[in-house]
Amino acid sequence: MSYRCRHGMKYVGIPNEIPLKAPAMNFVASTTDGTQCGLPKHLKGLEAQSIEIMREVVAEFRRPVMLYSIGKDSSVMLHLALKAFHPAKLPFPLLHVDTTWKFHEMIAFRDETARRLGIELLVYINQDGLGRGISPITSGSTIHTQVMKTEALKQALDLYGFDAAFGGARRDEEKSRAKERIFSFRSRGHVWDPRNQRPELWNLYNTRVGPGETVRVFPLSNWTELDVWHYIHLESIPVVPLYFAKHRPVVGRGASWIMVDDERLTLNADEQPESRQVRFRTLGCYPLTGAIDSSATTLEDIISEMRSTRLSERQGRLIDSDESASMERKKREGYF
Amino acid sequence: MDSREFPVEAQSKDLLRFLTCGSVDDGKSTLIGRLLHDSKLIFEDQLSSLAAESKRHGTTGDDIDLALLTDGLEAEREQGITIDVAHRFFSTPRRSFIVADTPGHEQYTRNMATGASTADLAILLIDARKGVLPQTRRHSLICSLLGIRHVVLAVNKIDLISYQSDIFVRIVDEYRTFAGELGFSSIAPIPISARHGDNVTKVSDNTPWFRGPSLLDYIETIDVSSDTIESPFRFPVQWVNRPHLDFRGYAGTVASGTINAGDPIAVANSGRLSRVKELLTAEGAQTSAQAGDAITITLADELDIARGDLLISPDSPPEVSDQFAAHVIWMSDQQLMPGRSYLARIGTRTTPVTVTGIKYKIDVNTREHLAARTLGLNDIAFCNLSTDTPVAFDPYGQNRKTGSFVVIDRLTNHTLGAGMIAFGLRRATNVHWQATLIGRSERAAQKHQKPAIIWFTGLSGAGKSTIANIVERRLHAGGHHTMMLDGDNLRHGLSRDLGFTEADRVENIRRAGEAAKLLVDAGLIVLCSFISPYRAERDMVRRLVSDGEFMEVFVDTPLDECARRDPKGLYAKAKAGKIKNFTGFDAPYEPPTTPEIHLQTIGQQPEELADQIVKKLAALGIVFI
């Protein structure tokens, strides 16, 4: 077998002890003739486009930041960024907007990643929202998302004065995302005007903004979910273990399995946590993120499962299913 | 694990980018929905929300409206039209596809051009009942200009003409006649029904006269590979990677050609030569790189190279010029004004640019050449352009990456247009700067003064010329060497051929600015009195001279007061409708945002206002009085 991924492991694990001075990256090695092995043509093309986009931002913007949401797309985006600026260090910090309701394994993974790679990680929590007791359980998903994600993100961007923010969103995720530019202009107040976007031709991105204006930049725009998993597999990129099937304590709600990640999840009288072999296709706030029944314990299993699934990735996300236009509305208000 | 089961794709699996275009209601979005649906790439939860939406917004009765899959904006679903380009993705074992679903409405043509700029193939839809329409021709022309060489002519709604072959043949003939001069290397006509699926993913029994292949078969197998790998090496420098003193690498993406470690290399603009030391990626040093690869190049010699430079292979250099001819697609409601200064983004370089002349506008229906003084939204024209600094480029027909540019507004930063370079203008290479032995500083020193432009702007009748005249008299009396350029006087000579449209006003100020600059070079203090209603042109003049040499004086008199004074009787004529394009009435005035001197004239005497200016000039060290 010529593939360099780690077969037989349940997930691509995080090495426990890596001295901080060790090479920060875990890239696929070169073959002896110096050519890169592994990537099919179309993935190599996607990788090159993402790298080009990231370099463009660093060359043109005063203060960029990378939004890091800990999920598989963020993992790929970070991996690409390390490649884009090699041998220099990452020329911008990561920003995680923490709602305080992420899975515990996500937070552990986040901190371990920053430590392992020696990257500056900023964590922002909307303290005002926290003080008001906003939570996905008592406030509902819409208010929680609005206050702890959208408002928090805008506060963080303003606080640090970032003029460009990378996001890991892909156009295949959702149909208003399919309409968005790679360099997505935001007027003062972080507002998106979907009907009046700047034309974006060739690779000639318009990077000019006035005072108070910003851009959101999406280097993974043209990747699909399957591309992301193939790439993670071929490049051996670490991801949060929650993506792999394992017996976890869950309760059934609607069509989803909700994991009982800590004691804050209030259980109804008729709810009794049961242990099921489940995994997550996307990650977010645990009370809002549905798990699926699955026996996919390796990357190969996940890719095979994805090939046969008849349900979309966002189906497990309770925050989007209100109505089809909800994503566009949230994005116009400043959501990623 | 058995390698046959290993879920990784073939190394050779490649990517095809295509767009769907054609007139409104020809079924573009429906076709993409059909392709996704029939290749089982629509998920069940998407299908069920689609069914719900079809009931609310759909246009297909009880059937699922596949167009709602790609019309992703609220406004689009409500109006049942496509406004902006949507990108969709699907994949078969043979190929990955990125589809740009583009709008058919004429008013959204710019979004169609956006989709076409990165596509290798166009699926052009035609409604079988309507045949070739103006928008079919417009989109074909744009596809051709943007360098698309392969077209699938999808004659849609074939079910609604009872699958008749003669209508299909007639449409195909008509289209081939029209497209003869557009330079497509392949045109593949396929009769389809996007709604029912005929000939989309498999050949239909309803059209026995059509032998295939089906649309999907065709786009899975067509060879669109261009010769970008065999083209001369081009590498726009995106970013200089300098993590420490011992490393200087030039990061970017190879636009065309191939490069090997050790190859000779040149900087296009300066012509300086070196050799490739290393071709670096995160995987280590590579022996070679080719078009599309993102790499970092280190050189054997230390050269002055920055973002915006183009690294090339020395034996096949591009053109380097500050003047060229190009096709321009205008994408803004704000008109293109020849003479106005915009920004052009060419490769990784951003440089000021002006359109020096519109050679002709193209009638998209007949391809006739029409005369034009300005360009409006969605106009396509062939223009001469001039940049402030020389740029390196190839004709767009030879290289899409190094022959394309976008035009950006200097004030709003909006993207206004897109251009495809046809050729460099010889006069740029034949007109040289003659070095002079005596410079402006020598000329000014002899006059014991600092040269400057004092630019008076304001409405007609605001008092510009009156005040400027007093200022000049005082400076003259103080022993300074001055010159006065007055808007009215200039229009009797240098600008005699110009009127008062926006385009002519822009050109008038350009000429005034260039004349003022020559006088500054002569060491003079130049007083200019022009309404000069547009910020962009005043800023253009400011950039013609050095920092501190341009004083903007805003003579701020309200419109009512100017109309009351009406020294030349012009306001009365404008009110009576006898003059058109009169500033303040039916033509705009954009007041300065940060003028060096702001004069509010109401209740002030011209002498007092002139005093203010002279004092300010003295404070700035321009005059000594």
PDB file of C-alpha atoms in Angstrom, chain A residues 1-105:
ATOM      1  CA  MET A   1       0.000   0.000   0.000  1.00  0.00           C
ATOM      2  CA  SER A   2       1.570   3.251  -1.074  1.00  0.00           C
ATOM      3  CA  TYR A   3      -0.739   5.617   0.731  1.00  0.00           C
ATOM      4  CA  ARG A   4       0.869   7.379   3.606  1.00  0.00           C
ATOM      5  CA  CYS A   5      -2.155   7.689   5.814  1.00  0.00           C
ATOM      6  CA  ARG A   6      -2.312   5.831   9.090  1.00  0.00           C
ATOM      7  CA  HIS A   7      -4.457   2.826   8.477  1.00  0.00           C
ATOM      8  CA  GLY A   8      -6.037   1.038  11.328  1.00  0.00           C
ATOM      9  CA  MET A   9      -6.198   4.058  13.576  1.00  0.00           C
ATOM     10  CA  LYS A  10      -9.588   5.129  14.741  1.00  0.00           C
ATOM     11  CA  TYR A  11      -8.762   8.685  13.827  1.00  0.00           C
ATOM     12  CA  VAL A  12      -5.773  10.669  12.898  1.00  0.00           C
ATOM     13  CA  GLY A  13      -4.551  11.248  16.376  1.00  0.00           C
ATOM     14  CA  ILE A  14      -2.600  14.010  17.934  1.00  0.00           C
ATOM     15  CA  PRO A  15       0.882  13.041  18.969  1.00  0.00           C
ATOM     16  CA  ASN A  16       1.189  13.499  22.693  1.00  0.00           C
ATOM     17  CA  GLU A  17       4.660  14.853  22.955  1.00  0.00           C
ATOM     18  CA  ILE A  18       6.002  17.105  20.269  1.00  0.00           C
ATOM     19  CA  PRO A  19       8.684  19.550  21.247  1.00  0.00           C
ATOM     20  CA  LEU A  20       7.624  23.065  20.240  1.00  0.00           C
ATOM     21  CA  LYS A  21      10.709  23.522  18.105  1.00  0.00           C
ATOM     22  CA  ALA A  22       9.946  20.527  15.939  1.00  0.00           C
ATOM     23  CA  PRO A  23       8.894  21.241  12.369  1.00  0.00           C
ATOM     24  CA  ALA A  24       5.443  22.679  12.708  1.00  0.00           C
ATOM     25  CA  MET A  25       3.960  20.767   9.857  1.00  0.00           C
ATOM     26  CA  ASN A  26       3.026  17.286   9.026  1.00  0.00           C
ATOM     27  CA  PHE A  27       3.060  17.473   5.253  1.00  0.00           C
ATOM     28  CA  VAL A  28       3.154  14.574   2.912  1.00  0.00           C
ATOM     29  CA  ALA A  29       6.747  13.785   2.162  1.00  0.00           C
ATOM     30  CA  SER A  30       8.239  14.213  -1.251  1.00  0.00           C
ATOM     31  CA  THR A  31       9.313  11.286  -3.314  1.00  0.00           C
ATOM     32  CA  THR A  32      12.957  11.049  -4.140  1.00  0.00           C
ATOM     33  CA  ASP A  33      12.546  12.728  -7.524  1.00  0.00           C
ATOM     34  CA  GLY A  34      11.148  15.800  -5.808  1.00  0.00           C
ATOM     35  CA  THR A  35       7.604  15.600  -7.132  1.00  0.00           C
ATOM     36  CA  GLN A  36       4.679  15.602  -4.780  1.00  0.00           C
ATOM     37  CA  CYS A  37       2.956  12.301  -4.349  1.00  0.00           C
ATOM     38  CA  GLY A  38      -0.586  11.550  -3.509  1.00  0.00           C
ATOM     39  CA  LEU A  39      -2.901  14.255  -4.714  1.00  0.00           C
ATOM     40  CA  PRO A  40      -5.150  13.710  -7.724  1.00  0.00           C
ATOM     41  CA  LYS A  41      -5.111  16.529 -10.269  1.00  0.00           C
ATOM     42  CA  HIS A  42      -8.335  18.167  -9.195  1.00  0.00           C
ATOM     43  CA  LEU A  43      -7.303  18.295  -5.513  1.00  0.00           C
ATOM     44  CA  LYS A  44      -3.926  19.700  -6.433  1.00  0.00           C
ATOM     45  CA  GLY A  45      -5.734  22.408  -8.381  1.00  0.00           C
ATOM     46  CA  LEU A  46      -8.021  23.233  -5.461  1.00  0.00           C
ATOM     47  CA  GLU A  47      -5.055  23.368  -3.108  1.00  0.00           C
ATOM     48  CA  ALA A  48      -3.194  25.784  -5.380  1.00  0.00           C
ATOM     49  CA  GLN A  49      -6.218  28.048  -5.694  1.00  0.00           C
ATOM     50  CA  SER A  50      -6.664  28.211  -1.911  1.00  0.00           C
ATOM     51  CA  ILE A  51      -3.002  29.048  -1.415  1.00  0.00           C
ATOM     52  CA  GLU A  52      -3.212  31.795  -4.016  1.00  0.00           C
ATOM     53  CA  ILE A  53      -6.216  33.332  -2.239  1.00  0.00           C
ATOM     54  CA  MET A  54      -4.470  33.317   1.145  1.00  0.00           C
ATOM     55  CA  ARG A  55      -1.300  34.913  -0.191  1.00  0.00           C
ATOM     56  CA  GLU A  56      -3.389  37.569  -1.868  1.00  0.00           C
ATOM     57  CA  VAL A  57      -4.917  38.558   1.465  1.00  0.00           C
ATOM     58  CA  VAL A  58      -1.603  38.706   3.274  1.00  0.00           C
ATOM     59  CA  ALA A  59      -0.086  40.814   0.493  1.00  0.00           C
ATOM     60  CA  GLU A  60      -2.951  43.312   0.357  1.00  0.00           C
ATOM     61  CA  PHE A  61      -4.518  43.653   3.799  1.00  0.00           C
ATOM     62  CA  ARG A  62      -3.287  45.435   6.864  1.00  0.00           C
ATOM     63  CA  ARG A  63      -4.562  43.084   9.541  1.00  0.00           C
ATOM     64  CA  PRO A  64      -5.943  39.693   8.491  1.00  0.00           C
ATOM     65  CA  VAL A  65      -7.235  36.968  10.788  1.00  0.00           C
ATOM     66  CA  MET A  66      -8.297  33.379  10.269  1.00  0.00           C
ATOM     67  CA  LEU A  67     -11.609  32.338  11.750  1.00  0.00           C
ATOM     68  CA  TYR A  68     -10.978  28.967  13.296  1.00  0.00           C
ATOM     69  CA  SER A  69     -14.046  26.930  14.165  1.00  0.00           C
ATOM     70  CA  ILE A  70     -12.183  23.694  14.989  1.00  0.00           C
ATOM     71  CA  GLY A  71     -14.094  21.619  12.422  1.00  0.00           C
ATOM     72  CA  LYS A  72     -12.735  19.667   9.472  1.00  0.00           C
ATOM     73  CA  ASP A  73     -12.894  22.681   7.140  1.00  0.00           C
ATOM     74  CA  SER A  74     -10.893  24.785   9.596  1.00  0.00           C
ATOM     75  CA  SER A  75      -8.374  21.971   9.878  1.00  0.00           C
ATOM     76  CA  VAL A  76      -7.934  21.934   6.099  1.00  0.00           C
ATOM     77  CA  MET A  77      -7.812  25.721   5.902  1.00  0.00           C
ATOM     78  CA  LEU A  78      -5.110  25.891   8.579  1.00  0.00           C
ATOM     79  CA  HIS A  79      -3.100  23.164   6.862  1.00  0.00           C
ATOM     80  CA  LEU A  80      -3.285  25.102   3.572  1.00  0.00           C
ATOM     81  CA  ALA A  81      -2.240  28.332   5.289  1.00  0.00           C
ATOM     82  CA  LEU A  82       0.853  26.692   6.769  1.00  0.00           C
ATOM     83  CA  LYS A  83       1.733  25.539   3.273  1.00  0.00           C
ATOM     84  CA  ALA A  84       1.041  28.937   1.679  1.00  0.00           C
ATOM     85  CA  PHE A  85       3.526  30.848   3.816  1.00  0.00           C
ATOM     86  CA  HIS A  86       6.175  28.185   4.287  1.00  0.00           C
ATOM     87  CA  PRO A  87       8.950  28.616   5.363  1.00  0.00           C
ATOM     88  CA  ALA A  88       7.627  31.729   7.149  1.00  0.00           C
ATOM     89  CA  LYS A  89       5.389  31.336  10.167  1.00  0.00           C
ATOM     90  CA  LEU A  90       1.670  31.931   9.896  1.00  0.00           C
ATOM     91  CA  PRO A  91       1.444  35.706   9.299  1.00  0.00           C
ATOM     92  CA  PHE A  92      -1.873  36.116  11.096  1.00  0.00           C
ATOM     93  CA  PRO A  93      -3.557  34.863  14.277  1.00  0.00           C
ATOM     94  CA  LEU A  94      -6.427  32.407  14.544  1.00  0.00           C
ATOM     95  CA  LEU A  95      -9.664  33.594  16.087  1.00  0.00           C
ATOM     96  CA  HIS A  96     -12.152  31.258  17.699  1.00  0.00           C
ATOM     97  CA  VAL A  97     -15.520  32.730  18.588  1.00  0.00           C
ATOM     98  CA  ASP A  98     -16.453  30.548  21.514  1.00  0.00           C
ATOM     99  CA  THR A  99     -20.136  30.227  22.408  1.00  0.00           C
ATOM    100  CA  THR A 100     -19.152  28.208  25.530  1.00  0.00           C
ATOM    101  CA  TRP A 101     -21.340  25.372  24.208  1.00  0.00           C
ATOM    102  CA  LYS A 102     -18.853  23.611  21.975  1.00  0.00           C
ATOM    103  CA  PHE A 103     -18.126  19.942  22.564  1.00  0.00           C
ATOM    104  CA  HIS A 104     -15.416  19.479  25.177  1.00  0.00           C
ATOM    105  CA  GLU A 105     -13.360  17.455  22.740  1.00  0.00           C
TER     106      GLU A 105
END
